[in-house]
Coordinates of C-alpha atoms in Angstrom, one line a residue:
M724 CA 102.8 128.8 200.7
N725 CA 103.7 130.4 203.9
P726 CA 105.8 128.0 205.4
A727 CA 104.8 129.4 208.9
S728 CA 102.3 127.2 208.1
L729 CA 102.4 124.1 207.3
A730 CA 102.6 120.9 208.3
P731 CA 105.6 119.4 210.7
G732 CA 107.8 116.9 208.7
S733 CA 107.4 119.2 206.0
L734 CA 109.5 120.8 203.2
V735 CA 109.7 123.1 200.9
L736 CA 111.0 125.6 198.3
C737 CA 110.7 128.9 199.8
A738 CA 111.6 132.1 197.7
Q739 CA 111.4 135.5 198.2
R740 CA 107.5 135.7 197.1
S741 CA 106.9 134.1 199.5
L742 CA 108.7 135.9 202.7
H743 CA 107.2 138.8 200.6
A744 CA 103.0 136.7 201.2
Q745 CA 104.3 136.7 205.1
L746 CA 105.4 140.1 205.0
G747 CA 101.9 141.2 203.6
A748 CA 100.0 139.0 206.5
R749 CA 102.3 140.5 209.2
R750 CA 101.3 143.9 208.1
A751 CA 97.7 142.3 207.8
G752 CA 96.8 141.6 211.4
V753 CA 96.8 138.2 210.3
T754 CA 98.5 135.3 211.8
S755 CA 99.7 131.6 210.7
S756 CA 99.3 128.0 213.1
R757 CA 101.9 124.8 212.8
E758 CA 101.4 122.3 214.4
T759 CA 102.8 121.1 217.3
A760 CA 103.1 117.3 217.9
W761 CA 106.2 116.6 217.1
S762 CA 108.0 113.2 218.8
S763 CA 109.7 113.4 221.0
Q764 CA 113.5 113.2 221.1
P765 CA 116.1 110.5 223.5
E766 CA 116.9 111.5 227.1
G767 CA 120.6 112.3 227.2
R768 CA 123.2 109.6 227.7
E769 CA 125.2 108.8 231.4
Q770 CA 127.6 110.8 231.9
S771 CA 130.6 107.3 230.6
L772 CA 129.7 105.6 227.3
S773 CA 129.2 101.8 227.8
L774 CA 131.6 100.1 224.6
P775 CA 131.6 95.7 223.6
G776 CA 132.4 94.0 226.7
N777 CA 130.8 96.2 229.1
E778 CA 133.6 98.7 229.9
Q779 CA 132.9 102.6 230.4
R780 CA 134.6 104.8 229.3
P781 CA 134.7 108.3 231.9
K782 CA 133.4 111.3 229.1
A783 CA 136.5 112.9 228.6
A784 CA 137.6 110.0 226.8
V785 CA 139.0 110.7 223.1
V786 CA 138.0 108.6 220.0
D787 CA 140.3 109.0 217.0
H788 CA 139.6 105.9 215.2
P789 CA 136.8 104.6 215.5
A790 CA 135.4 102.1 213.7
E791 CA 134.3 103.1 209.7
P792 CA 130.9 103.6 209.3
S793 CA 129.0 102.4 206.4
D794 CA 127.6 104.8 203.6
I795 CA 128.2 108.3 205.1
R796 CA 126.0 110.4 203.3
L797 CA 125.9 113.4 205.0
I798 CA 128.3 115.3 206.9
V799 CA 126.8 118.9 209.6
S800 CA 129.2 120.4 212.1
D801 CA 127.9 123.8 214.6
M802 CA 130.8 125.7 214.4
D803 CA 131.4 127.5 216.3
G804 CA 133.3 125.3 219.3
T805 CA 133.4 122.6 217.2
L806 CA 134.7 122.7 213.6
L807 CA 135.9 126.2 214.1
D808 CA 139.5 126.7 216.1
D809 CA 139.9 128.5 219.2
D810 CA 140.5 131.2 217.4
G811 CA 137.3 131.0 215.6
K812 CA 138.8 130.3 212.5
V813 CA 138.0 127.2 210.3
P814 CA 140.9 125.2 210.2
A815 CA 143.2 124.8 207.1
A816 CA 142.8 121.3 207.3
F817 CA 139.3 121.3 206.5
W818 CA 139.2 123.0 202.4
P819 CA 140.7 119.7 200.9
L820 CA 138.4 117.6 203.3
L821 CA 135.8 119.6 201.7
G822 CA 137.3 118.4 198.4
D823 CA 137.8 114.6 199.1
L824 CA 133.7 115.1 200.1
H825 CA 132.6 116.4 197.3
R826 CA 134.0 114.2 194.9
A827 CA 132.8 111.0 197.7
G828 CA 128.5 112.1 196.6
I829 CA 128.7 113.3 201.1
L830 CA 127.3 116.5 201.5
F831 CA 128.7 118.6 204.2
V832 CA 125.9 120.6 206.3
P833 CA 127.2 123.8 208.4
A834 CA 123.9 123.8 211.3
S835 CA 125.2 126.5 213.3
G836 CA 123.5 129.3 215.9
R837 CA 124.6 132.1 213.3
Q838 CA 123.1 133.8 210.8
Y839 CA 123.0 132.6 207.1
Q840 CA 125.0 135.1 206.1
T841 CA 127.6 135.2 208.6
L842 CA 127.4 131.2 206.9
H843 CA 127.9 132.2 203.1
G844 CA 130.6 134.5 204.3
I845 CA 133.2 131.7 205.7
F846 CA 131.7 128.9 202.3
G847 CA 130.1 130.9 199.8
E848 CA 132.6 130.4 197.3
H849 CA 132.2 126.2 197.9
D850 CA 129.9 124.7 195.5
G851 CA 127.0 122.7 196.6
L852 CA 127.0 123.6 200.4
I853 CA 123.0 123.3 202.3
Y854 CA 123.4 125.6 206.1
I855 CA 121.2 124.7 208.2
A856 CA 121.4 128.1 210.0
E857 CA 120.0 130.0 213.1
N858 CA 119.8 127.4 215.0
G859 CA 117.4 125.9 213.0
T860 CA 115.5 128.0 211.8
N861 CA 116.4 128.4 208.2
V862 CA 117.9 126.2 205.9
V863 CA 119.5 127.6 203.0
Q864 CA 119.8 126.1 199.6
D865 CA 121.3 128.2 197.2
G866 CA 121.3 131.0 199.1
V867 CA 116.8 130.6 198.4
S868 CA 115.2 129.9 201.7
I869 CA 113.7 126.0 201.9
D870 CA 112.2 125.0 204.9
L871 CA 112.0 128.2 207.0
E872 CA 110.8 128.1 211.5
P873 CA 109.7 131.5 211.7
V874 CA 109.4 132.6 215.9
E875 CA 105.4 133.6 217.1
P876 CA 104.9 137.7 216.9
T877 CA 103.1 137.6 220.0
I878 CA 106.4 136.3 221.7
I879 CA 108.7 139.7 220.1
A880 CA 107.3 141.5 222.2
P881 CA 107.4 140.6 225.3
I882 CA 111.4 140.0 224.7
V883 CA 112.0 142.4 223.5
D884 CA 110.1 144.2 226.9
W885 CA 111.8 142.1 229.2
V886 CA 115.6 143.1 227.9
R887 CA 114.6 146.6 228.2
T888 CA 113.1 146.1 230.6
T889 CA 116.3 144.6 232.6
A890 CA 119.0 146.7 231.0
A891 CA 116.5 149.4 232.2
A892 CA 117.6 148.1 236.1
G893 CA 120.9 147.8 235.2
A894 CA 121.9 144.6 234.1
D895 CA 124.4 144.4 230.7
L896 CA 122.2 142.9 227.8
G897 CA 121.9 143.2 224.6
L898 CA 119.1 142.2 221.9
V899 CA 119.3 141.1 219.0
V900 CA 115.5 140.3 216.8
C901 CA 117.2 138.0 213.7
G902 CA 115.4 138.1 210.5
A903 CA 115.7 136.1 207.6
R904 CA 117.2 140.0 206.0
S905 CA 119.0 140.7 208.8
A906 CA 119.9 141.2 212.4
Y907 CA 118.2 144.7 213.9
I908 CA 119.7 146.6 216.8
E909 CA 118.8 148.6 219.4
R910 CA 121.7 149.3 221.1
G911 CA 124.6 149.9 219.7
D912 CA 127.7 151.2 221.9
A913 CA 131.5 148.8 219.9
H914 CA 131.2 146.7 222.8
F915 CA 128.1 145.2 221.8
V916 CA 128.0 145.4 218.8
S917 CA 131.7 144.1 217.8
Q918 CA 129.6 140.5 219.8
V919 CA 126.9 140.4 217.2
R920 CA 128.7 140.7 214.6
Q921 CA 131.0 138.1 215.0
Y922 CA 128.0 135.9 214.2
Y923 CA 125.5 138.3 212.9
A924 CA 127.7 140.1 208.9
A925 CA 123.7 141.0 208.4
V926 CA 123.0 143.3 211.1
E927 CA 121.0 147.1 211.1
V928 CA 121.2 149.5 214.3
V929 CA 117.0 151.0 215.0
A930 CA 115.8 152.3 217.1
D931 CA 113.0 150.1 217.7
V932 CA 114.0 146.7 216.9
Q933 CA 109.8 145.8 217.2
A934 CA 109.8 148.7 214.1
A935 CA 112.1 146.6 211.8
A936 CA 110.4 142.9 212.2
L937 CA 106.8 144.4 210.9
D938 CA 109.8 144.5 207.6
D939 CA 111.0 140.6 208.6
V940 CA 110.2 137.3 208.8
I941 CA 111.6 137.4 212.4
L942 CA 113.2 133.6 212.9
K943 CA 114.1 134.0 216.4
L944 CA 115.6 136.7 219.3
A945 CA 118.9 136.4 220.3
I946 CA 120.2 137.4 224.0
Y947 CA 123.6 139.1 225.3
D948 CA 124.2 138.0 228.5
P949 CA 127.8 138.6 229.8
A950 CA 127.2 137.2 233.6
F951 CA 127.0 133.6 231.9
A952 CA 123.2 132.9 230.0
E953 CA 122.5 129.4 231.0
T954 CA 122.0 131.1 234.7
R955 CA 120.9 133.9 234.0
S956 CA 119.3 135.0 231.4
G957 CA 118.3 131.2 230.2
P958 CA 116.0 130.4 234.0
A959 CA 114.7 133.9 233.5
L960 CA 113.5 133.8 230.5
R961 CA 112.3 130.9 230.6
G962 CA 110.5 131.9 233.5
L963 CA 108.2 133.6 231.4
G964 CA 106.1 131.0 230.3
L965 CA 105.5 132.7 226.6
P966 CA 106.0 129.4 224.6
S967 CA 108.7 129.7 222.6
E968 CA 112.1 127.6 222.3
I969 CA 114.8 128.9 224.6
V970 CA 117.9 127.1 224.5
V971 CA 121.2 128.0 225.6
S972 CA 123.3 128.5 222.4
G973 CA 126.7 129.9 224.1
Q974 CA 127.9 130.3 227.4
N975 CA 126.9 134.0 227.1
W976 CA 123.9 133.5 224.6
V977 CA 120.5 132.2 225.5
D978 CA 118.1 131.8 221.5
V979 CA 114.3 132.5 221.8
M980 CA 112.2 130.3 219.2
R981 CA 109.7 128.7 217.5
Q982 CA 108.6 126.1 220.4
G983 CA 109.6 122.8 218.2
A984 CA 111.9 124.3 216.9
N985 CA 115.5 123.5 216.6
K986 CA 119.1 122.0 214.8
G987 CA 118.1 118.5 214.8
R988 CA 113.9 118.9 213.4
A989 CA 115.6 120.6 210.9
L990 CA 118.2 118.1 210.2
E991 CA 115.5 115.6 210.7
R992 CA 113.2 117.3 207.6
L993 CA 116.7 117.7 205.5
Q994 CA 117.4 113.7 205.8
Q995 CA 114.2 113.5 204.4
Q996 CA 113.6 115.6 201.2
L997 CA 117.2 114.1 200.7
G998 CA 116.7 110.6 202.0
I999 CA 119.7 110.1 203.8
S1000 CA 119.0 108.0 206.6
R1001 CA 120.0 109.0 210.5
A1002 CA 121.9 106.2 210.4
Q1003 CA 124.0 107.4 207.3
T1004 CA 124.4 110.8 208.5
M1005 CA 127.9 112.1 211.2
A1006 CA 126.9 114.3 213.1
F1007 CA 129.2 117.2 215.3
G1008 CA 128.4 119.5 218.0
D1009 CA 129.5 121.1 221.1
Y1010 CA 127.0 123.5 223.2
L1011 CA 122.8 122.6 224.5
N1012 CA 121.4 123.7 220.8
D1013 CA 123.7 121.0 219.5
A1014 CA 121.5 117.9 221.6
E1015 CA 118.9 117.7 219.3
M1016 CA 121.0 117.6 216.0
L1017 CA 123.6 114.5 217.5
D1018 CA 120.1 112.7 217.6
A1019 CA 119.1 112.9 214.6
A1020 CA 122.4 111.3 213.9
G1021 CA 123.3 108.0 213.5
H1022 CA 127.2 108.5 214.2
S1023 CA 127.0 111.8 216.8
Y1024 CA 130.4 112.8 218.1
A1025 CA 130.9 115.9 221.3
M1026 CA 134.4 118.4 220.5
A1027 CA 136.3 116.9 223.9
N1028 CA 136.0 121.3 225.1
G1029 CA 132.3 120.5 224.8
H1030 CA 129.4 121.4 227.3
P1031 CA 129.7 118.1 230.2
S1032 CA 125.8 117.2 228.6
I1033 CA 126.7 116.9 225.3
L1034 CA 130.2 114.8 226.0
A1035 CA 127.5 112.8 228.1
R1036 CA 125.0 112.9 225.3
A1037 CA 126.8 112.0 222.2
M1038 CA 128.1 108.9 220.9
N1039 CA 131.7 109.2 219.9
I1040 CA 133.8 112.0 221.1
A1041 CA 136.3 114.4 218.8
P1042 CA 139.6 115.5 219.8
P1043 CA 138.7 119.3 221.3
C1044 CA 137.9 121.9 218.0
S1045 CA 141.1 123.4 219.0
E1046 CA 143.3 121.1 218.0
A1047 CA 141.3 120.3 214.7
G1048 CA 138.9 118.1 215.9
V1049 CA 136.1 117.5 213.3
V1050 CA 138.5 117.1 210.6
R1051 CA 140.8 114.5 212.1
S1052 CA 137.1 112.6 212.9
I1053 CA 136.5 112.4 209.9
R1054 CA 139.0 110.9 207.8
A1055 CA 139.6 108.6 210.7
A1056 CA 136.0 107.7 210.7
L1057 CA 136.3 107.1 206.2
P1058 CA 139.7 106.5 205.3
H1059 CA 139.0 105.4 201.9
L1060 CA 138.9 109.4 201.8
Q1061 CA 141.6 110.4 199.4
G1062 CA 143.4 113.4 201.5
E1063 CA 146.5 113.1 203.9
P1064 CA 145.9 112.1 207.8
V1065 CA 145.9 115.7 209.4
S1066 CA 149.0 117.3 212.1
V1067 CA 148.4 119.6 214.2

């Protein structure tokens, strides 16, 4: 069964034979359609958040001890700027917490713009995780993609042409064509490759990324823009008017995905499959590509170091990633878990 032809809300096991079927259709020039009648997400919250008694809490306040949520069964967390510290490392206090969550029957889900292979390299020795990778376009369990949202093949060439033309005119841009099997780049200089390898463990330098795309299922196209992506590449890509989802996923990255694809949509389908409600879900994020994911959780946390719009959108604000904010917030919210309080 081809995941690109599924109706919205479906969650289907996609083994390797599913990927091969898609590749055969791509080579034969066959494209598939998918309904796009997704429900709209709530609007962003105001810049200050209401508390009991109509008090107003400034968005930068840090919540260390919120009221204990009842029956949390799923915790989903972004990686860069959220779970990972300023050096891009998982805080040491997270690993005993992960064990405590497992014993309590609470599922932890890394949710990232990073490639699945990269996420698995971080968590792979720990069993029982489900990964929301590539900004929600690839959900992986036990090494198998259970939910894929590939890009529309028709948008690949215009994006590739735009990056090539803009770079030829002097802009410092790089393109990553992100497939389920590997990522593909044409630019091979050491600086760009080092940036790419932070997020893509499986990456190939090729002569033509469009040709390479024919042999993989393409999940998204990531544009590297060191001149602040939110104000340059993001608006320029939206101006192309392509039927796609364009999100600024970091200070220097813009992701182009299938229309309607995001971490929140992937989380909603996962909740449905697992029989876990929004009220039983906690979510942590820091940047624009985390917005819909926070909306899909009954207990949402923005990191204190996060983007202003995410700070305004979340129900709670966690300590910064440099202070193990995800770990501290989970420990504070779920004191019944075993383990010692976190010290930083």
